[in-house]
PDB file of C-alpha atoms in Angstrom:
ATOM      1  CA  UNK A   1      90.819  57.361  50.111  1.00 54.00           C
ATOM      2  CA  UNK A   2      93.497  55.212  48.503  1.00 68.00           C
ATOM      3  CA  UNK A   3      95.133  52.259  50.169  1.00 80.00           C
ATOM      4  CA  UNK A   4      98.737  52.727  51.330  1.00 83.00           C
ATOM      5  CA  UNK A   5     101.201  50.051  50.178  1.00 89.00           C
ATOM      6  CA  UNK A   6     104.487  49.709  52.076  1.00 92.00           C
ATOM      7  CA  UNK A   7     107.474  47.981  50.491  1.00 90.00           C
ATOM      8  CA  UNK A   8     110.996  47.279  51.667  1.00 92.00           C
ATOM      9  CA  UNK A   9     113.376  47.590  48.731  1.00 90.00           C
ATOM     10  CA  UNK A  10     117.037  46.688  48.578  1.00 92.00           C
ATOM     11  CA  UNK A  11     118.925  48.837  46.072  1.00 93.00           C
ATOM     12  CA  UNK A  12     122.346  47.967  44.666  1.00 94.00           C
ATOM     13  CA  UNK A  13     124.682  50.840  43.761  1.00 95.00           C
ATOM     14  CA  UNK A  14     127.786  50.700  41.563  1.00 96.00           C
ATOM     15  CA  UNK A  15     130.250  53.552  41.125  1.00 96.00           C
ATOM     16  CA  UNK A  16     131.203  53.964  37.474  1.00 96.00           C
ATOM     17  CA  UNK A  17     134.506  55.620  38.469  1.00 96.00           C
ATOM     18  CA  UNK A  18     136.095  53.409  41.149  1.00 95.00           C
ATOM     19  CA  UNK A  19     133.826  50.324  40.610  1.00 95.00           C
ATOM     20  CA  UNK A  20     132.835  50.201  44.302  1.00 95.00           C
ATOM     21  CA  UNK A  21     129.570  48.278  44.834  1.00 94.00           C
ATOM     22  CA  UNK A  22     127.245  48.480  47.832  1.00 94.00           C
ATOM     23  CA  UNK A  23     123.597  48.039  48.750  1.00 94.00           C
ATOM     24  CA  UNK A  24     121.141  49.895  50.931  1.00 93.00           C
ATOM     25  CA  UNK A  25     117.607  49.175  52.153  1.00 93.00           C
ATOM     26  CA  UNK A  26     114.776  51.665  51.627  1.00 94.00           C
ATOM     27  CA  UNK A  27     111.142  51.625  52.670  1.00 94.00           C
ATOM     28  CA  UNK A  28     108.667  52.931  50.099  1.00 93.00           C
ATOM     29  CA  UNK A  29     105.248  54.143  51.284  1.00 94.00           C
ATOM     30  CA  UNK A  30     103.173  54.185  48.100  1.00 90.00           C
ATOM     31  CA  UNK A  31      99.845  55.999  48.315  1.00 86.00           C
ATOM     32  CA  UNK A  32      99.117  56.055  44.578  1.00 82.00           C
ATOM     33  CA  UNK A  33      99.995  59.635  43.642  1.00 86.00           C
ATOM     34  CA  UNK A  34     102.923  60.037  46.017  1.00 89.00           C
ATOM     35  CA  UNK A  35     105.685  57.710  47.220  1.00 91.00           C
ATOM     36  CA  UNK A  36     107.512  58.602  50.432  1.00 94.00           C
ATOM     37  CA  UNK A  37     110.969  57.033  50.820  1.00 95.00           C
ATOM     38  CA  UNK A  38     112.574  56.188  54.163  1.00 96.00           C
ATOM     39  CA  UNK A  39     116.139  55.008  54.796  1.00 94.00           C
ATOM     40  CA  UNK A  40     116.880  53.891  58.329  1.00 93.00           C
ATOM     41  CA  UNK A  41     113.459  55.197  59.396  1.00 93.00           C
ATOM     42  CA  UNK A  42     114.300  58.734  58.237  1.00 95.00           C
ATOM     43  CA  UNK A  43     112.716  60.449  55.197  1.00 96.00           C
ATOM     44  CA  UNK A  44     115.097  60.250  52.235  1.00 95.00           C
ATOM     45  CA  UNK A  45     115.333  61.142  48.567  1.00 94.00           C
ATOM     46  CA  UNK A  46     114.518  58.288  46.144  1.00 94.00           C
ATOM     47  CA  UNK A  47     117.452  55.878  45.733  1.00 93.00           C
ATOM     48  CA  UNK A  48     118.068  56.905  42.110  1.00 92.00           C
ATOM     49  CA  UNK A  49     118.171  60.621  42.973  1.00 92.00           C
ATOM     50  CA  UNK A  50     121.851  61.555  42.622  1.00 84.00           C
ATOM     51  CA  UNK A  51     123.489  58.885  44.772  1.00 91.00           C
ATOM     52  CA  UNK A  52     127.166  59.495  45.476  1.00 94.00           C
ATOM     53  CA  UNK A  53     129.964  57.003  45.998  1.00 95.00           C
ATOM     54  CA  UNK A  54     131.040  56.749  49.624  1.00 92.00           C
ATOM     55  CA  UNK A  55     134.515  55.631  48.457  1.00 95.00           C
ATOM     56  CA  UNK A  56     135.531  58.292  45.878  1.00 96.00           C
ATOM     57  CA  UNK A  57     132.594  60.785  46.218  1.00 95.00           C
ATOM     58  CA  UNK A  58     131.762  60.497  42.503  1.00 96.00           C
ATOM     59  CA  UNK A  59     128.217  61.250  41.339  1.00 95.00           C
ATOM     60  CA  UNK A  60     128.608  58.721  38.501  1.00 96.00           C
ATOM     61  CA  UNK A  61     126.701  55.996  40.322  1.00 96.00           C
ATOM     62  CA  UNK A  62     124.346  53.437  38.844  1.00 95.00           C
ATOM     63  CA  UNK A  63     121.359  52.493  41.041  1.00 94.00           C
ATOM     64  CA  UNK A  64     119.633  49.142  40.447  1.00 93.00           C
ATOM     65  CA  UNK A  65     116.619  47.718  42.257  1.00 89.00           C
ATOM     66  CA  UNK A  66     117.571  44.448  43.914  1.00 86.00           C
ATOM     67  CA  UNK A  67     114.675  42.950  45.916  1.00 75.00           C
ATOM     68  CA  UNK A  68     111.217  44.326  46.705  1.00 75.00           C
ATOM     69  CA  UNK A  69     109.200  42.936  49.623  1.00 73.00           C
ATOM     70  CA  UNK A  70     105.803  43.954  50.927  1.00 73.00           C
ATOM     71  CA  UNK A  71     106.264  45.038  54.528  1.00 63.00           C
ATOM     72  CA  UNK A  72     104.373  41.951  55.710  1.00 62.00           C
ATOM     73  CA  UNK A  73     105.230  39.238  53.197  1.00 57.00           C
ATOM     74  CA  UNK A  74     107.556  37.527  50.705  1.00 52.00           C
ATOM     75  CA  UNK A  75     109.204  39.285  47.713  1.00 49.00           C
ATOM     76  CA  UNK A  76     106.828  40.449  44.989  1.00 49.00           C
ATOM     77  CA  UNK A  77     106.678  43.074  42.245  1.00 48.00           C
ATOM     78  CA  UNK A  78     105.248  46.496  43.057  1.00 46.00           C
ATOM     79  CA  UNK A  79     101.591  46.877  42.048  1.00 45.00           C
ATOM     80  CA  UNK A  80     100.862  48.256  38.591  1.00 44.00           C
ATOM     81  CA  UNK A  81      99.718  51.852  38.380  1.00 41.00           C
ATOM     82  CA  UNK A  82      96.038  52.122  39.089  1.00 39.00           C
ATOM     83  CA  UNK A  83      93.721  54.388  37.139  1.00 38.00           C
ATOM     84  CA  UNK A  84      92.689  57.499  39.026  1.00 38.00           C
ATOM     85  CA  UNK A  85      89.498  57.010  40.943  1.00 40.00           C
ATOM     86  CA  UNK A  86      86.671  59.433  40.268  1.00 36.00           C
TER      87      UNK A  86
END
């Protein structure tokens, strides 16, 4: 069984049409082969998966990772991909 890693990630979004900028916090539950995303405690699509602008409703939105934090510690990069265990 693989270890589950939980990260809190802040994503910054910028609309390429109206230039509106905002951020949102996501929780990533990384089990190795699958990552489950939560936003506000509710399952959600990954942050980069067709975000839309809340101002003008455009789908031309750029998503950028801001800060990643382990659920129980200071900011750090996500772990590198691990080779599949036999």
